[in-house]
Amino acid sequence: MKSNNRLLYHLVAFIVVAIWGSTFVFTKLLLLGGLTPAQIFTLRFTIAYLLLLGYSLLVRQPEGRPFRWLSDNWRDELLMVALGITGGSLYFLAENTSMNYTTTTNTSLIVSLSPLVATFLISLFYQSQRLNRLQCVGSLMAALGVVAVVLNGHFVLHLSPLGDSLAFCAALCWGFYSLMMIRANQRYDTLFITRKVFFYGLVSMIPYFIVYPGLNVSIVLHQPSLLWNLLFLGCVASMLCYLAWNWVLKKLGAVTATNYIYFNPVTTILFAWAILSEQITIYFILGTVLILVGMYLADKRKK
């Protein structure tokens, strides 16, 4: 039974990353439609938060307890603020803004290596989560696989200090998000954590919109295709995927779950191949094999 449950956790993690890998098409269409990255993030998180809030208010609270608005103490509430910033506003702004100053390849490569950042940070704070030699080899193999998939045989990187730094900032944000989720998962349920992440992700965007006001909601409402794209990003890629991802972090552990981020560029290219007829190269195949073998080794723990 335990092996079947663990297989389910891995399957959910893969599905979440596969969905996240497909969002580039929907985001690109919204960008072409006239929305900015900040507006897309705010609208999709607003949809996700309102849906989760409505669900939380309607479902029966465990043990008859009243609806929980706040954490148990101010330290835990600050933890939720940090999760909303690192896993929400700052992550998305850093990732999307980096593409204005550097190539998409650079951004994709740096952000996809966020499991290495997460593993390093978690190892510093949690001795029980430190990798053995075999797992270290597996993580490095998976990282090399990501490099092969993203570069796709074109081993030319156009360095841009500002853009590359922003992309690394996004990877660092996801690393800290994974680290802090360990403590949050020990004290609170997944639904509460995810709702707080969306809420504080939106609240932390207020300073941005004071400087750059406007959401351009009318653009979306007058174009049904854009509305459907936004609903997918809000309902599926945000609400359902964040719920599932935070649940998987609790079940598999932060290091094992975060390693699935290595699959992000793989699923992106597969989606582009299926929808946009882009070619699959030998580098993609070799890189995917390295990722699969590396992730298998990274999940092997000493008995």
CSV table of C-alpha atoms in Angstrom, one decimal:
chain,number,residue,atom,x,y,z
A,1,MET,CA,0.0,0.0,0.0
A,2,LYS,CA,2.8,2.4,0.9
A,3,SER,CA,4.5,1.8,-2.5
A,4,ASN,CA,1.2,2.5,-4.3
A,5,ASN,CA,0.8,5.7,-2.3
A,6,ARG,CA,4.4,6.8,-3.1
A,7,LEU,CA,3.7,6.1,-6.8
A,8,LEU,CA,0.7,8.3,-6.6
A,9,TYR,CA,2.7,11.1,-5.1
A,10,HIS,CA,5.3,10.9,-7.9
A,11,LEU,CA,2.5,10.8,-10.5
A,12,VAL,CA,0.9,14.0,-9.1
A,13,ALA,CA,4.2,15.8,-9.0
A,14,PHE,CA,4.9,14.9,-12.7
A,15,ILE,CA,1.4,16.0,-13.7
A,16,VAL,CA,1.8,19.3,-11.9
A,17,VAL,CA,5.1,20.0,-13.6
A,18,ALA,CA,3.7,18.9,-17.0
A,19,ILE,CA,0.9,21.5,-16.6
A,20,TRP,CA,3.3,24.2,-15.6
A,21,GLY,CA,5.4,23.4,-18.6
A,22,SER,CA,2.5,24.0,-20.9
A,23,THR,CA,1.6,27.4,-19.4
A,24,PHE,CA,4.1,29.2,-21.6
A,25,VAL,CA,1.7,29.1,-24.5
A,26,PHE,CA,-1.2,30.5,-22.5
A,27,THR,CA,1.0,33.2,-21.0
A,28,LYS,CA,2.4,34.1,-24.4
A,29,LEU,CA,-1.0,34.6,-25.9
A,30,LEU,CA,-2.0,36.8,-23.0
A,31,LEU,CA,1.1,38.9,-23.5
A,32,LEU,CA,0.4,39.2,-27.2
A,33,GLY,CA,-3.1,40.2,-26.2
A,34,GLY,CA,-1.9,43.3,-24.4
A,35,LEU,CA,-1.4,42.2,-20.8
A,36,THR,CA,1.8,42.7,-18.8
A,37,PRO,CA,3.4,39.9,-16.8
A,38,ALA,CA,2.4,41.6,-13.5
A,39,GLN,CA,-1.2,41.9,-14.7
A,40,ILE,CA,-1.3,38.2,-15.7
A,41,PHE,CA,0.1,37.1,-12.4
A,42,THR,CA,-2.4,39.3,-10.4
A,43,LEU,CA,-5.4,38.2,-12.4
A,44,ARG,CA,-4.6,34.4,-12.2
A,45,PHE,CA,-3.8,34.6,-8.5
A,46,THR,CA,-7.0,36.6,-7.8
A,47,ILE,CA,-9.0,33.9,-9.6
A,48,ALA,CA,-7.2,31.1,-7.6
A,49,TYR,CA,-7.6,32.9,-4.3
A,50,LEU,CA,-11.3,33.6,-4.6
A,51,LEU,CA,-12.0,30.0,-5.6
A,52,LEU,CA,-10.0,28.7,-2.7
A,53,LEU,CA,-11.6,31.1,-0.3
A,54,GLY,CA,-15.1,30.2,-1.4
A,55,TYR,CA,-14.3,26.5,-1.1
A,56,SER,CA,-12.8,27.0,2.3
A,57,LEU,CA,-15.8,28.9,3.6
A,58,LEU,CA,-18.2,26.3,2.2
A,59,VAL,CA,-16.6,23.0,3.3
A,60,ARG,CA,-17.0,21.8,6.9
A,61,GLN,CA,-14.1,22.7,9.2
A,62,PRO,CA,-12.4,19.8,10.9
A,63,GLU,CA,-13.6,19.1,14.5
A,64,GLY,CA,-16.2,21.9,14.2
A,65,ARG,CA,-13.6,24.6,14.5
A,66,PRO,CA,-14.4,28.1,13.1
A,67,PHE,CA,-12.9,29.3,9.8
A,68,ARG,CA,-9.2,30.1,10.2
A,69,TRP,CA,-8.2,33.5,8.9
A,70,LEU,CA,-4.8,33.8,10.6
A,71,SER,CA,-1.9,31.5,11.6
A,72,ASP,CA,-1.4,30.4,15.3
A,73,ASN,CA,1.1,33.2,16.0
A,74,TRP,CA,2.7,36.2,14.3
A,75,ARG,CA,5.9,34.2,13.4
A,76,ASP,CA,3.9,31.7,11.4
A,77,GLU,CA,1.9,34.6,9.8
A,78,LEU,CA,5.2,36.1,8.7
A,79,LEU,CA,6.2,32.7,7.3
A,80,MET,CA,3.0,32.8,5.2
A,81,VAL,CA,4.0,36.3,4.0
A,82,ALA,CA,7.4,35.0,3.0
A,83,LEU,CA,5.8,32.1,1.1
A,84,GLY,CA,3.5,34.4,-0.8
A,85,ILE,CA,6.4,36.6,-1.9
A,86,THR,CA,8.9,33.8,-2.7
A,87,GLY,CA,6.4,31.5,-4.3
A,88,GLY,CA,4.2,34.2,-5.8
A,89,SER,CA,4.9,37.8,-6.6
A,90,LEU,CA,8.7,38.1,-6.5
A,91,TYR,CA,9.2,34.7,-8.3
A,92,PHE,CA,6.9,35.6,-11.2
A,93,LEU,CA,8.1,39.2,-11.5
A,94,ALA,CA,11.8,38.1,-11.5
A,95,GLU,CA,11.2,35.3,-14.0
A,96,ASN,CA,9.1,37.2,-16.5
A,97,THR,CA,11.1,40.5,-16.2
A,98,SER,CA,14.4,38.6,-16.8
A,99,MET,CA,13.2,37.8,-20.4
A,100,ASN,CA,13.1,41.5,-21.2
A,101,TYR,CA,16.9,41.7,-20.6
A,102,THR,CA,18.2,38.2,-21.5
A,103,THR,CA,17.3,35.4,-23.9
A,104,THR,CA,14.4,33.0,-23.2
A,105,THR,CA,17.0,30.2,-23.2
A,106,ASN,CA,19.1,31.8,-20.4
A,107,THR,CA,16.0,32.3,-18.3
A,108,SER,CA,14.6,28.8,-18.9
A,109,LEU,CA,18.0,27.2,-18.1
A,110,ILE,CA,18.7,29.2,-14.9
A,111,VAL,CA,15.1,28.8,-13.5
A,112,SER,CA,15.0,25.1,-14.3
A,113,LEU,CA,18.1,24.6,-12.2
A,114,SER,CA,16.2,25.8,-9.1
A,115,PRO,CA,16.2,22.2,-7.6
A,116,LEU,CA,19.9,22.5,-7.1
A,117,VAL,CA,19.4,25.8,-5.2
A,118,ALA,CA,16.6,24.2,-3.1
A,119,THR,CA,18.7,21.1,-2.3
A,120,PHE,CA,21.6,23.3,-1.2
A,121,LEU,CA,19.4,25.5,1.0
A,122,ILE,CA,17.5,22.6,2.6
A,123,SER,CA,20.8,20.7,3.3
A,124,LEU,CA,22.0,23.7,5.2
A,125,PHE,CA,19.1,23.8,7.6
A,126,TYR,CA,17.9,20.2,7.7
A,127,GLN,CA,20.5,17.5,8.3
A,128,SER,CA,17.9,14.7,7.7
A,129,GLN,CA,17.3,16.0,4.2
A,130,ARG,CA,21.0,16.0,3.2
A,131,LEU,CA,21.8,13.9,0.1
A,132,ASN,CA,24.1,10.9,0.1
A,133,ARG,CA,26.8,10.5,-2.7
A,134,LEU,CA,24.5,8.6,-5.0
A,135,GLN,CA,21.8,11.2,-4.7
A,136,CYS,CA,24.3,14.0,-5.4
A,137,VAL,CA,25.4,12.2,-8.5
A,138,GLY,CA,21.7,11.8,-9.5
A,139,SER,CA,21.0,15.5,-9.0
A,140,LEU,CA,24.0,16.6,-11.1
A,141,MET,CA,22.9,14.2,-13.9
A,142,ALA,CA,19.4,15.6,-13.9
A,143,ALA,CA,20.9,19.1,-14.0
A,144,LEU,CA,23.1,18.2,-17.0
A,145,GLY,CA,20.0,16.8,-18.6
A,146,VAL,CA,18.3,20.1,-18.2
A,147,VAL,CA,21.2,21.9,-19.8
A,148,ALA,CA,21.1,19.5,-22.8
A,149,VAL,CA,17.4,19.9,-23.3
A,150,VAL,CA,17.3,23.7,-23.0
A,151,LEU,CA,20.4,24.4,-25.1
A,152,ASN,CA,19.2,21.8,-27.7
A,153,GLY,CA,22.6,21.6,-29.3
A,154,HIS,CA,23.2,25.4,-29.5
A,155,PHE,CA,25.9,25.9,-27.0
A,156,VAL,CA,26.0,29.6,-27.2
A,157,LEU,CA,24.8,31.7,-24.2
A,158,HIS,CA,24.4,35.4,-24.5
A,159,LEU,CA,25.4,36.7,-21.0
A,160,SER,CA,23.3,39.5,-19.6
A,161,PRO,CA,24.2,40.5,-16.0
A,162,LEU,CA,20.8,42.0,-15.2
A,163,GLY,CA,18.6,39.5,-17.0
A,164,ASP,CA,20.6,36.5,-15.7
A,165,SER,CA,20.6,37.9,-12.2
A,166,LEU,CA,16.8,38.2,-12.3
A,167,ALA,CA,16.5,34.6,-13.5
A,168,PHE,CA,18.7,33.4,-10.7
A,169,CYS,CA,16.7,35.5,-8.3
A,170,ALA,CA,13.6,33.5,-9.4
A,171,ALA,CA,15.4,30.2,-8.9
A,172,LEU,CA,16.5,31.4,-5.4
A,173,CYS,CA,12.9,32.4,-4.6
A,174,TRP,CA,11.7,28.9,-5.4
A,175,GLY,CA,14.5,27.4,-3.4
A,176,PHE,CA,13.5,29.4,-0.3
A,177,TYR,CA,9.8,28.6,-1.0
A,178,SER,CA,10.7,24.9,-0.9
A,179,LEU,CA,12.7,25.4,2.3
A,180,MET,CA,10.0,27.3,4.2
A,181,MET,CA,7.3,24.9,3.1
A,182,ILE,CA,8.9,22.2,5.3
A,183,ARG,CA,8.1,24.2,8.4
A,184,ALA,CA,4.7,25.3,7.1
A,185,ASN,CA,3.7,21.7,6.3
A,186,GLN,CA,4.6,20.6,9.8
A,187,ARG,CA,2.1,23.0,11.3
A,188,TYR,CA,-0.8,23.7,8.9
A,189,ASP,CA,-2.9,21.9,6.3
A,190,THR,CA,-2.3,22.2,2.6
A,191,LEU,CA,-5.5,24.2,1.9
A,192,PHE,CA,-4.7,26.9,4.5
A,193,ILE,CA,-1.1,27.3,3.3
A,194,THR,CA,-2.0,27.5,-0.4
A,195,ARG,CA,-4.7,30.1,0.3
A,196,LYS,CA,-2.3,32.2,2.3
A,197,VAL,CA,0.3,32.0,-0.5
A,198,PHE,CA,-2.2,33.4,-3.0
A,199,PHE,CA,-3.3,36.1,-0.6
A,200,TYR,CA,0.1,37.4,0.3
A,201,GLY,CA,1.3,37.0,-3.2
A,202,LEU,CA,-1.5,39.5,-4.2
A,203,VAL,CA,-0.9,41.8,-1.2
A,204,SER,CA,2.8,42.1,-2.0
A,205,MET,CA,1.9,43.3,-5.5
A,206,ILE,CA,0.3,46.5,-4.2
A,207,PRO,CA,3.5,48.6,-4.3
A,208,TYR,CA,4.0,47.6,-7.9
A,209,PHE,CA,0.5,48.7,-9.0
A,210,ILE,CA,0.9,52.0,-7.1
A,211,VAL,CA,3.7,52.8,-9.5
A,212,TYR,CA,2.2,51.0,-12.5
A,213,PRO,CA,-1.6,51.1,-12.0
A,214,GLY,CA,-4.2,49.2,-14.1
A,215,LEU,CA,-5.2,45.6,-14.7
A,216,ASN,CA,-6.6,45.9,-18.2
A,217,VAL,CA,-9.5,43.5,-17.3
A,218,SER,CA,-11.5,44.9,-20.2
A,219,ILE,CA,-9.1,43.4,-22.7
A,220,VAL,CA,-9.7,40.0,-21.3
A,221,LEU,CA,-13.5,40.4,-21.1
A,222,HIS,CA,-13.8,41.5,-24.7
A,223,GLN,CA,-11.7,38.6,-26.1
A,224,PRO,CA,-13.1,35.1,-25.1
A,225,SER,CA,-10.0,33.3,-26.2
A,226,LEU,CA,-7.9,35.4,-23.7
A,227,LEU,CA,-10.5,34.8,-21.0
A,228,TRP,CA,-10.3,31.0,-21.4
A,229,ASN,CA,-6.5,31.2,-21.3
A,230,LEU,CA,-6.6,33.3,-18.1
A,231,LEU,CA,-9.2,30.9,-16.5
A,232,PHE,CA,-6.9,28.0,-17.3
A,233,LEU,CA,-3.9,29.7,-15.6
A,234,GLY,CA,-6.0,30.7,-12.6
A,235,CYS,CA,-8.1,27.6,-12.0
A,236,VAL,CA,-5.8,24.8,-13.2
A,237,ALA,CA,-2.2,26.1,-13.3
A,238,SER,CA,-2.5,28.1,-10.1
A,239,MET,CA,-5.3,26.9,-7.8
A,240,LEU,CA,-5.2,23.1,-8.5
A,241,CYS,CA,-1.5,22.9,-9.2
A,242,TYR,CA,-0.4,24.8,-6.1
A,243,LEU,CA,-2.7,22.7,-4.0
A,244,ALA,CA,-1.3,19.5,-5.4
A,245,TRP,CA,2.3,20.7,-5.3
A,246,ASN,CA,2.1,21.8,-1.7
A,247,TRP,CA,0.5,18.4,-0.9
A,248,VAL,CA,3.3,16.6,-2.7
A,249,LEU,CA,6.0,18.6,-0.9
A,250,LYS,CA,4.5,17.3,2.4
A,251,LYS,CA,4.3,13.7,1.2
A,252,LEU,CA,7.5,13.2,-0.8
A,253,GLY,CA,9.7,15.7,1.0
A,254,ALA,CA,10.9,19.0,-0.3
A,255,VAL,CA,14.1,17.7,-2.0
A,256,THR,CA,12.5,14.8,-3.9
A,257,ALA,CA,9.4,16.8,-5.0
A,258,THR,CA,11.5,19.9,-6.1
A,259,ASN,CA,13.6,17.6,-8.3
A,260,TYR,CA,10.6,17.3,-10.6
A,261,ILE,CA,11.2,20.9,-11.7
A,262,TYR,CA,13.9,19.4,-13.9
A,263,PHE,CA,11.1,18.0,-16.0
A,264,ASN,CA,9.7,21.5,-16.7
A,265,PRO,CA,11.7,22.1,-20.0
A,266,VAL,CA,11.0,18.6,-21.1
A,267,THR,CA,7.2,18.9,-20.8
A,268,THR,CA,7.4,22.4,-22.4
A,269,ILE,CA,9.2,21.0,-25.5
A,270,LEU,CA,6.8,18.0,-25.7
A,271,PHE,CA,3.9,20.4,-25.6
A,272,ALA,CA,5.4,22.6,-28.3
A,273,TRP,CA,6.0,19.5,-30.4
A,274,ALA,CA,2.4,18.3,-30.0
A,275,ILE,CA,0.7,21.7,-30.5
A,276,LEU,CA,3.2,23.8,-32.5
A,277,SER,CA,4.9,21.0,-34.5
A,278,GLU,CA,8.4,21.8,-33.2
A,279,GLN,CA,11.1,19.2,-33.8
A,280,ILE,CA,12.4,16.7,-31.3
A,281,THR,CA,16.2,16.5,-31.5
A,282,ILE,CA,18.8,14.0,-30.3
A,283,TYR,CA,19.8,16.4,-27.6
A,284,PHE,CA,16.3,16.5,-26.2
A,285,ILE,CA,16.3,12.7,-26.0
A,286,LEU,CA,19.7,12.4,-24.4
A,287,GLY,CA,18.8,15.2,-22.0
A,288,THR,CA,15.5,13.5,-21.0
A,289,VAL,CA,17.3,10.2,-20.4
A,290,LEU,CA,19.8,12.0,-18.1
A,291,ILE,CA,17.0,13.6,-16.2
A,292,LEU,CA,15.1,10.3,-15.8
A,293,VAL,CA,18.2,8.4,-14.6
A,294,GLY,CA,19.3,11.3,-12.4
A,295,MET,CA,16.0,11.6,-10.7
A,296,TYR,CA,15.8,7.9,-10.1
A,297,LEU,CA,19.2,8.0,-8.4
A,298,ALA,CA,18.3,11.2,-6.5
A,299,ASP,CA,15.3,9.4,-4.9
A,300,LYS,CA,17.5,6.5,-3.7
A,301,ARG,CA,18.0,6.9,0.1
A,302,LYS,CA,20.1,4.8,2.4
A,303,LYS,CA,18.2,2.1,4.2
